[in-house]
Coordinates of C-alpha atoms and ligand atoms in Angstrom, one line a residue:
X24 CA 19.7 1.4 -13.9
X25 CA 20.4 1.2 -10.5
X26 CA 16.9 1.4 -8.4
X27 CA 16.5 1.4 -4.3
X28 CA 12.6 0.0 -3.6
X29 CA 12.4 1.3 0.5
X30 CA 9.6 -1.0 1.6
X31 CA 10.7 -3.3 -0.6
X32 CA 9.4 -6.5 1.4
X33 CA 6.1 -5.1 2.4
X34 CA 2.5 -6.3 0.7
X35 CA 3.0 -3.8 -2.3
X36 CA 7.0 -3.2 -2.1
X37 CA 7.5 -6.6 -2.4
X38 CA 5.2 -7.0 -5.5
X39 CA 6.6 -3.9 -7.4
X40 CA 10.0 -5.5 -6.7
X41 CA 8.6 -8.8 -8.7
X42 CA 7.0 -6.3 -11.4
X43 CA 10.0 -4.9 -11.7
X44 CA 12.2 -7.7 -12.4
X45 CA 9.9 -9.5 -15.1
X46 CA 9.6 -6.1 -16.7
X47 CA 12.9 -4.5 -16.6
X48 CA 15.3 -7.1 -16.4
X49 CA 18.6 -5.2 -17.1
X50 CA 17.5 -3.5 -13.6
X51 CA 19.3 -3.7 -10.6
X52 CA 17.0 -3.4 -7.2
X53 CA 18.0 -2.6 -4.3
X54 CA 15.5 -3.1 -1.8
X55 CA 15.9 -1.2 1.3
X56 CA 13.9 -2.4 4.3
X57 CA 13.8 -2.5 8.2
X58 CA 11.7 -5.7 8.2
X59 CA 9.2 -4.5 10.5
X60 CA 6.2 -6.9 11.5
X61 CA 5.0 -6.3 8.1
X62 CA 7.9 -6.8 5.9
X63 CA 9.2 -10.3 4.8
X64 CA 12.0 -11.8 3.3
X65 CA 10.4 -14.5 1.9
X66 CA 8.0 -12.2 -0.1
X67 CA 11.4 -11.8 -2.6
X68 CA 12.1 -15.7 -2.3
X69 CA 13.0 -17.0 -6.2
X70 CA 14.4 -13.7 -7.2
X71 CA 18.3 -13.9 -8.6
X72 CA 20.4 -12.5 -5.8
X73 CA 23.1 -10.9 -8.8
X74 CA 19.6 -8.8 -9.6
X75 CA 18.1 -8.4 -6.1
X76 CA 19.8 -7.5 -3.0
X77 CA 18.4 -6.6 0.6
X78 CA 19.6 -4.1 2.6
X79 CA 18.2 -4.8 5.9
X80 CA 17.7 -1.1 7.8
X81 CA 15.8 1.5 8.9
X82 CA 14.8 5.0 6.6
X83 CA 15.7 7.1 9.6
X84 CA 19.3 5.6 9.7
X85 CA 20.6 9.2 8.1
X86 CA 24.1 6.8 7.9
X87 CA 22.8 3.9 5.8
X88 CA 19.9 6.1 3.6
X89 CA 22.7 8.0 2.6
X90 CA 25.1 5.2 1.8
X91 CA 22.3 3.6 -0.2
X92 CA 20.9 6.6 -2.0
X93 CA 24.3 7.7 -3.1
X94 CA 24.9 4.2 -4.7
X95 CA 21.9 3.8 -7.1
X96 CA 20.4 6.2 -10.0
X97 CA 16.7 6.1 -8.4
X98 CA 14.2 5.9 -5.1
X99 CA 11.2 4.1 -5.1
X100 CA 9.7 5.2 -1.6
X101 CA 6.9 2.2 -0.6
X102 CA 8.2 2.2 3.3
X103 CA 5.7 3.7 6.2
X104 CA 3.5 2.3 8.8
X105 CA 0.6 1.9 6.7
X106 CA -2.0 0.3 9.3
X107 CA -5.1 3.0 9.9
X108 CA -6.1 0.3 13.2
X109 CA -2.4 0.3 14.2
X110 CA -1.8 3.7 14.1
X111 CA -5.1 4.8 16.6
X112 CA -3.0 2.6 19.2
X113 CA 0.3 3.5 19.0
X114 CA 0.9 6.8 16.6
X115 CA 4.4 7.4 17.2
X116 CA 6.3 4.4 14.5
X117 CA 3.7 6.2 12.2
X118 CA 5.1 9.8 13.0
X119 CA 9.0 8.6 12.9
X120 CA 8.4 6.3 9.8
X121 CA 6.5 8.3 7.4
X122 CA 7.6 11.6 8.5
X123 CA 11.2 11.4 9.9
X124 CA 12.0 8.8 7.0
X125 CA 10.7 10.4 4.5
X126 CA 12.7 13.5 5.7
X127 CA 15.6 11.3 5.9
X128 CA 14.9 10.0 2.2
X129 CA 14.9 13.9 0.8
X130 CA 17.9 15.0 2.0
X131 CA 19.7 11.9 0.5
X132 CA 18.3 12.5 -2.7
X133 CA 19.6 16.6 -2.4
X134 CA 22.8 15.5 -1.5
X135 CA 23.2 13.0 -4.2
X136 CA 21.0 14.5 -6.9
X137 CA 19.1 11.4 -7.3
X138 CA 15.4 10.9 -8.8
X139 CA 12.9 10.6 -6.2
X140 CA 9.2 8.3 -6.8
X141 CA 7.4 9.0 -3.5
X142 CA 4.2 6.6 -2.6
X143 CA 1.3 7.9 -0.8
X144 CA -2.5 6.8 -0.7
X145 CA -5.8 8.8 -1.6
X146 CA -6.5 8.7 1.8
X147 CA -4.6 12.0 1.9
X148 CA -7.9 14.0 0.8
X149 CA -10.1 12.7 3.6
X150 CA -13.2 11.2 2.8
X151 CA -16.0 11.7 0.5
X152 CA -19.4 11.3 1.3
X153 CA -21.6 8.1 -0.5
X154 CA -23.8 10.2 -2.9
X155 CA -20.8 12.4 -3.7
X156 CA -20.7 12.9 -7.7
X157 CA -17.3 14.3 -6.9
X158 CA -13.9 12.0 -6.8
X159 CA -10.5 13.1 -5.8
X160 CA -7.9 14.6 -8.0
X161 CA -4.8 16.4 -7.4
X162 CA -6.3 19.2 -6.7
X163 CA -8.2 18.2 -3.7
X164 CA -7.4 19.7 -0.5
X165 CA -5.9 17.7 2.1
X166 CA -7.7 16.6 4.5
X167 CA -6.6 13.7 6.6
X168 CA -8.6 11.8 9.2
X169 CA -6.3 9.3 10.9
X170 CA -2.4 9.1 12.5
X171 CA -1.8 7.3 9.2
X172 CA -3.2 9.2 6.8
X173 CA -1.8 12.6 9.0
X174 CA 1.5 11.2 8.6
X175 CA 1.5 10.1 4.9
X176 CA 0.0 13.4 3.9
X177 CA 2.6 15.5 5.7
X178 CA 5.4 13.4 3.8
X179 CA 3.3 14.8 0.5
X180 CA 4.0 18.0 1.6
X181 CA 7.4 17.3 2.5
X182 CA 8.4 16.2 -1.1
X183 CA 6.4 19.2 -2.6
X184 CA 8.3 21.8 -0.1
X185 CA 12.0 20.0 -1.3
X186 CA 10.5 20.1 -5.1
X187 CA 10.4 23.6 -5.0
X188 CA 12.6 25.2 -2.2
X189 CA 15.9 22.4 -3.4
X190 CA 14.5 21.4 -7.0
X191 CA 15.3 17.7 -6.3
X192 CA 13.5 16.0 -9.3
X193 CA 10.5 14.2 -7.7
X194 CA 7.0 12.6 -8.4
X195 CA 3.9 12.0 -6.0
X196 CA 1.6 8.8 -6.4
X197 CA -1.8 8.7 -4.1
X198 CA -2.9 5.4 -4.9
X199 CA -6.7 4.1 -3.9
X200 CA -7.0 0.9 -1.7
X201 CA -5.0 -2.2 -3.2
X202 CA -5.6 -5.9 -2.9
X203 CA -3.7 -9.4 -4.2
X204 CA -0.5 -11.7 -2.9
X205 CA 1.8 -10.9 0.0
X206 CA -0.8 -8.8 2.3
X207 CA -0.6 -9.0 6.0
X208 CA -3.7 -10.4 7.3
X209 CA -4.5 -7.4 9.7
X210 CA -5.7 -5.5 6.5
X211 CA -9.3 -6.1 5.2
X212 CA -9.6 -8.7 2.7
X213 CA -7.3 -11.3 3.9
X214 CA -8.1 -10.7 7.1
X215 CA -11.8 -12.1 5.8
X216 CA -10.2 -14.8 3.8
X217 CA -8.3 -16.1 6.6
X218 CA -11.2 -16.0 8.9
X219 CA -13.5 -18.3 6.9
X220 CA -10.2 -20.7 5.7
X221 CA -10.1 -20.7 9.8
X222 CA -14.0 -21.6 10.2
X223 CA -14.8 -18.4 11.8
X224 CA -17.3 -15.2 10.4
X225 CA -15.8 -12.4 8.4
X226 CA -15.7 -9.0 10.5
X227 CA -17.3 -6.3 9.2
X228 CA -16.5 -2.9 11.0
X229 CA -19.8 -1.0 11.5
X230 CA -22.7 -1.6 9.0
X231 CA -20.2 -2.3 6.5
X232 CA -21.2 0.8 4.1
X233 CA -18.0 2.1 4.1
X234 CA -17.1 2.3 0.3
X235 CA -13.4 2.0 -0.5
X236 CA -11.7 1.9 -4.3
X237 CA -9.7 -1.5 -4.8
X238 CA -7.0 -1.8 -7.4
X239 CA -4.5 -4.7 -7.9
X240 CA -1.4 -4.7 -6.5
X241 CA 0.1 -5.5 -10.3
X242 CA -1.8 -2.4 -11.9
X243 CA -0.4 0.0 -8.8
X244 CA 2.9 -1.5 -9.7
X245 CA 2.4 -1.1 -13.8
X246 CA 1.4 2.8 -12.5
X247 CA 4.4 3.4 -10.6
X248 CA 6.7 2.2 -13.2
X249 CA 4.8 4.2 -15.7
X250 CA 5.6 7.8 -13.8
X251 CA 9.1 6.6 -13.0
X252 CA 9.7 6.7 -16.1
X253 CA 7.5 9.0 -18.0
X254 CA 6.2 11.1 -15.6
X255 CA 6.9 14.6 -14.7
X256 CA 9.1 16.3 -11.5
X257 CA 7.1 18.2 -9.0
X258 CA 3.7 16.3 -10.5
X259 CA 1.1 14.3 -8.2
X260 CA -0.8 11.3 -9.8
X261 CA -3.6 9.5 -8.8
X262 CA -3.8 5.8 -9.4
X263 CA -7.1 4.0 -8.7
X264 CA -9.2 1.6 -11.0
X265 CA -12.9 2.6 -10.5
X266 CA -13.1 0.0 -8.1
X267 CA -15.7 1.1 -5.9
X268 CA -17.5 -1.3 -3.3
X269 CA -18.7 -0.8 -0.4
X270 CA -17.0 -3.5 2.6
X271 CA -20.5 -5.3 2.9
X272 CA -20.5 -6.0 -0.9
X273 CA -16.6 -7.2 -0.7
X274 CA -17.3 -9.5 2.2
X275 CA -20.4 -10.9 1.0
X276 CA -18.6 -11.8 -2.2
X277 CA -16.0 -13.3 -0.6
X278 CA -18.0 -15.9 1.2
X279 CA -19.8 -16.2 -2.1
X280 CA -16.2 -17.1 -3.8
X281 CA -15.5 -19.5 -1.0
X282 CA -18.7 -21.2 -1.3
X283 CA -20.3 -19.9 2.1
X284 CA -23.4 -18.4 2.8
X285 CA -23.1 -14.8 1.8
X286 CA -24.6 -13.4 5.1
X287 CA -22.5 -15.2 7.3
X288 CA -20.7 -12.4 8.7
X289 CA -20.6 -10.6 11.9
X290 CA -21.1 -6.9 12.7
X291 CA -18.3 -5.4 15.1
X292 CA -16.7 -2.4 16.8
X293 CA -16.5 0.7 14.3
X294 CA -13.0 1.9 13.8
X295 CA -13.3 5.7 15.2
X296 CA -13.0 8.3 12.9
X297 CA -13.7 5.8 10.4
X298 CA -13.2 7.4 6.9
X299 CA -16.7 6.8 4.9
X300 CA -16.0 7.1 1.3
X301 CA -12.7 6.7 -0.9
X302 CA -12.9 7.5 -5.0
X303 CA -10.0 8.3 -7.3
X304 CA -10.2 9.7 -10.7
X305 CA -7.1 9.1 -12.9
X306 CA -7.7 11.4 -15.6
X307 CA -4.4 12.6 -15.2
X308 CA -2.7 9.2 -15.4
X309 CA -4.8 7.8 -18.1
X310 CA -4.3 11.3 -20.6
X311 CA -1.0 12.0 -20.1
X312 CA 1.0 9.0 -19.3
X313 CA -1.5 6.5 -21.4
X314 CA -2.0 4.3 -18.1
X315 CA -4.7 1.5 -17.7
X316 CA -5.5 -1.0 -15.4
X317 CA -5.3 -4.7 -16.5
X318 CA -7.4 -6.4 -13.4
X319 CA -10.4 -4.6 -14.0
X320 CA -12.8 -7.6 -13.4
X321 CA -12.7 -7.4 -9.3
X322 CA -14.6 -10.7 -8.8
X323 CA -11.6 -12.2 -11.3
X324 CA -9.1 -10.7 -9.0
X325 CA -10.4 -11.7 -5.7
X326 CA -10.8 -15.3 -6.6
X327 CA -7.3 -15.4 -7.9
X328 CA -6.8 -13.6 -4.7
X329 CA -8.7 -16.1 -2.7
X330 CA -6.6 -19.0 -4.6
X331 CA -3.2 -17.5 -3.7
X332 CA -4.5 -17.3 0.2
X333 CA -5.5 -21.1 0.3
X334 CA -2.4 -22.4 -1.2
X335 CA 0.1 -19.9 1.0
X336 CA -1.1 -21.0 4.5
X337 CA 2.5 -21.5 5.3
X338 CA 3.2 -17.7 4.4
X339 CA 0.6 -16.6 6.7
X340 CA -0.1 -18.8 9.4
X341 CA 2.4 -17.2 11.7
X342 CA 1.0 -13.5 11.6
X343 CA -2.7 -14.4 11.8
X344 CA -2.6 -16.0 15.5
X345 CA -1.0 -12.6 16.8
X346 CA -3.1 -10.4 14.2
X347 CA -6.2 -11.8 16.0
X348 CA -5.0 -11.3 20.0
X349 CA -4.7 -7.6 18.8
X350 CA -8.1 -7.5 17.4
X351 CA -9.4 -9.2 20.3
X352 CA -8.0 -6.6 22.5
X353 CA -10.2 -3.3 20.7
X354 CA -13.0 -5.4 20.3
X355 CA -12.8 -5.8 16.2
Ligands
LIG420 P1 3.2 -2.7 4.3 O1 2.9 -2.3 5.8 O2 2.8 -4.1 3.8 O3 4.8 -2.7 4.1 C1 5.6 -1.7 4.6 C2 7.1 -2.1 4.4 O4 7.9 -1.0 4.8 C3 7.4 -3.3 5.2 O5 8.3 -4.2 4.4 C4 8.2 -2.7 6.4 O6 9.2 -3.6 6.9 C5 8.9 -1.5 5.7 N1 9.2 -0.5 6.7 C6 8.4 0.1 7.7 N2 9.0 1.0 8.4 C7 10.3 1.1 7.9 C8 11.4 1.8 8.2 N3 11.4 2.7 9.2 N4 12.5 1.7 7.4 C9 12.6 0.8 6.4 N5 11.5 0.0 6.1 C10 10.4 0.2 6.8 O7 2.6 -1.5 3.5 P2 2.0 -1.6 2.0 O8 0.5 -1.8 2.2 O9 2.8 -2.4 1.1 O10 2.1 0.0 1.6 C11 3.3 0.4 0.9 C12 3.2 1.9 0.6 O11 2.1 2.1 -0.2 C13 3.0 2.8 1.9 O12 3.7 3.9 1.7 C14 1.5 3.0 1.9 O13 1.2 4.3 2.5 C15 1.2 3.1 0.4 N6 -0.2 2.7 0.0 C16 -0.7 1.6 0.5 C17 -2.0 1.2 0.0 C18 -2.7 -0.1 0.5 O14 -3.8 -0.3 0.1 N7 -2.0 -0.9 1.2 C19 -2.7 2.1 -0.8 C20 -2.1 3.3 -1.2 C21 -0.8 3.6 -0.8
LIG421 O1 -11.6 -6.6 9.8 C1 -11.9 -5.5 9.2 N1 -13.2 -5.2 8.9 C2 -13.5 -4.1 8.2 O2 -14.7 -3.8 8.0 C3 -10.8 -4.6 8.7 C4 -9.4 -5.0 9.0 C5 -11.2 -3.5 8.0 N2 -12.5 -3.2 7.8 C6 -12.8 -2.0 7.0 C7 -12.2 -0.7 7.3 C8 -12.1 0.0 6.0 O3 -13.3 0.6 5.7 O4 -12.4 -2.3 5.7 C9 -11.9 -1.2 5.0 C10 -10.5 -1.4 4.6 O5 -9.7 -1.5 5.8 P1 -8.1 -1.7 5.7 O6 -7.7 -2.9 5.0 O7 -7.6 -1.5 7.1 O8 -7.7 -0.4 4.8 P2 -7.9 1.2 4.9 O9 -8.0 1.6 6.3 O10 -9.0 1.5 3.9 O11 -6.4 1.6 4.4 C11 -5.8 0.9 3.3 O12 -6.0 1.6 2.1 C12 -5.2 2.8 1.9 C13 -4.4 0.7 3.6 O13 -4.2 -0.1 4.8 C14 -3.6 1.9 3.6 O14 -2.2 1.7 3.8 C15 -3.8 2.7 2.3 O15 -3.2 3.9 2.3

């Protein structure tokens, strides 16, 4: 099995690559990635270069897509702009990425009549309010709130429309909020871990009642793998963990973790538009492809989380300075 991973040295890219390669060893990855601020080769350092090779370009490179796709058996499609802050700013990487690439990706795959595992996020379906009994499913309607989540749901719709107009063989995963090694430090929780390992307060958007469902990076990964191979063309799956906290809870557990003072945290700028509510249920996932999550003790996972942040400074010292002017700059 030859496999291209786009996105490959991103946050969960990179950790589905390492999945991967302890799970399927007779696999050959490909990982196909621009190495945008958020990508990183050394998030695929140790790996056996005969096994895992980069290709270092862009998804809207119609040239190189093609070349790629037409040289492996499978896509695994992790690449987009997948910053909600980033893409309030400066929309348009989020419109060429995760639309035009996307686009780019399907017409490979109809060329080459290739296998097609396309990643999106719950945040698709919008947002749900607190006391909602209700989580998403596939059948939700769409309802995006943000340039990211705009974006990543019209690449959805994209991969449905080639399903059934080409019938390319293709599966949809809308994964809930995920957490562990190799995540920038613009995104939430090691944004707060590296804000107390630099003696300053966690920052907590709002009131912090925003309630968003973590998972693992390793049981997204085990997911993924699990509807690569079992799942079926034209289906959508929802992976998620029943990981619902609200950000106050996370960050006062954090500091807890780290031995601080769980109210030492500061209150700033609301993102706008700022979704409330994320829940996933993964009936679907569970019955038909007999899928579980293995980090179901969050507090477990964040220390370990925590652990992997203190003794990788090196990894993300160099992001965090410029990660912070940016911050600075919308007041969060
Ligand atoms: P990330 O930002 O950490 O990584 C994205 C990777 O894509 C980087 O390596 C980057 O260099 C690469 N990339 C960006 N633009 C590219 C382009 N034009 N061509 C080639 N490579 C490009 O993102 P992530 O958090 O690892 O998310 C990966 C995927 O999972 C995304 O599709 C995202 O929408 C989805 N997702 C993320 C979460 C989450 O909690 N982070 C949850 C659900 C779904
Ligand atoms: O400093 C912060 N303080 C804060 O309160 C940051 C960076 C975030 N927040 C809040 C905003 C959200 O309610 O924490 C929550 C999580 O924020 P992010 O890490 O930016 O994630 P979110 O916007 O929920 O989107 C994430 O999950 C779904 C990923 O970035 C997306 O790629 C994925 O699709």
């Amino acid at each position: 099995m030859k496999i291209v991973v786009t996105g490959g040295a991103g946050f969960i890219g990179s950790n589905f690559v390492r999945y991967l390669y302890r799970e399927r060893p007779s696999w050959h990855i490909a990982v196909y990635d621009k190495l945008t601020y958020a990508g990183d080769k050394r998030n695929l350092e140790g790996l056996d270069g005969d096994r895992v090779h980069l290709i270092e370009a862009d998804i809207c490179d119609e040239q190189k897509i093609d070349r790629a796709v037409a040289d492996c058996d499978m896509v695994v499609h992790f690449a987009a702009e997948s910053h909600n802050d980033n893409s309030l700013h400066s929309p348009w990487p989020f419109v060429e990425t995760n639309l035009v690439g996307t686009f780019r990706i399907l017409e490979a795959v109809r060329k080459h009549n290739k296998r097609l595992h396309h990643v999106s996020t719950d945040e698709v379906y919008g947002d749900l309010a607190l006391d909602d009994p209700a989580k998403f499913t596939p059948d939700t309607p769409y309802n995006p709130s943000s340039p990211y989540s705009s974006t990543k749901a019209g690449s959805d719709l994209l991969v449905r429309a080639w399903v059934r107009s080409f019938g390319i063989q293709a599966t949809i995963s809308n994964c809930s909020n995920n957490y562990g090694p190799y995540q920038h430090v613009e995104k939430f929780i090691p944004r707060q871990i590296t804000e107390i390992l630099d003696g300053r307060r966690p920052k907590l958007y709002g009131s912090g009642e925003n309630v968003r469902d973590w998972i693992h990076t390793e049981d997204h990964s085990s997911g993924v793998l699990a509807i690569v191979e079992h799942g079926r063309s034209g289906e959508t799956y929802l992976i998620g963990a029943n990981g619902e906290k609200s950000n106050k809870e996370v960050v006062e557990l954090i500091l807890e973790l780290m031995g601080k003072d769980p109210k030492d945290y500061e209150c700033v700028n609301d993102r706008p538009g700022h979704d409330l509510r994320y829940a996933i249920d993964t009936t679907t996932l569970h019955d038909e492809l007999g899928w579980s999550p293995i980090y179901t003790d969050f507090r477990r996972g964040l220390s370990k989380t925590i652990d992997w942040y203190r003794q990788n400074e090196s990894w993300w010292r160099l992001q965090k300075a410029e990660t912070e002017a940016k911050y600075q700059e919308i007041g969060r």
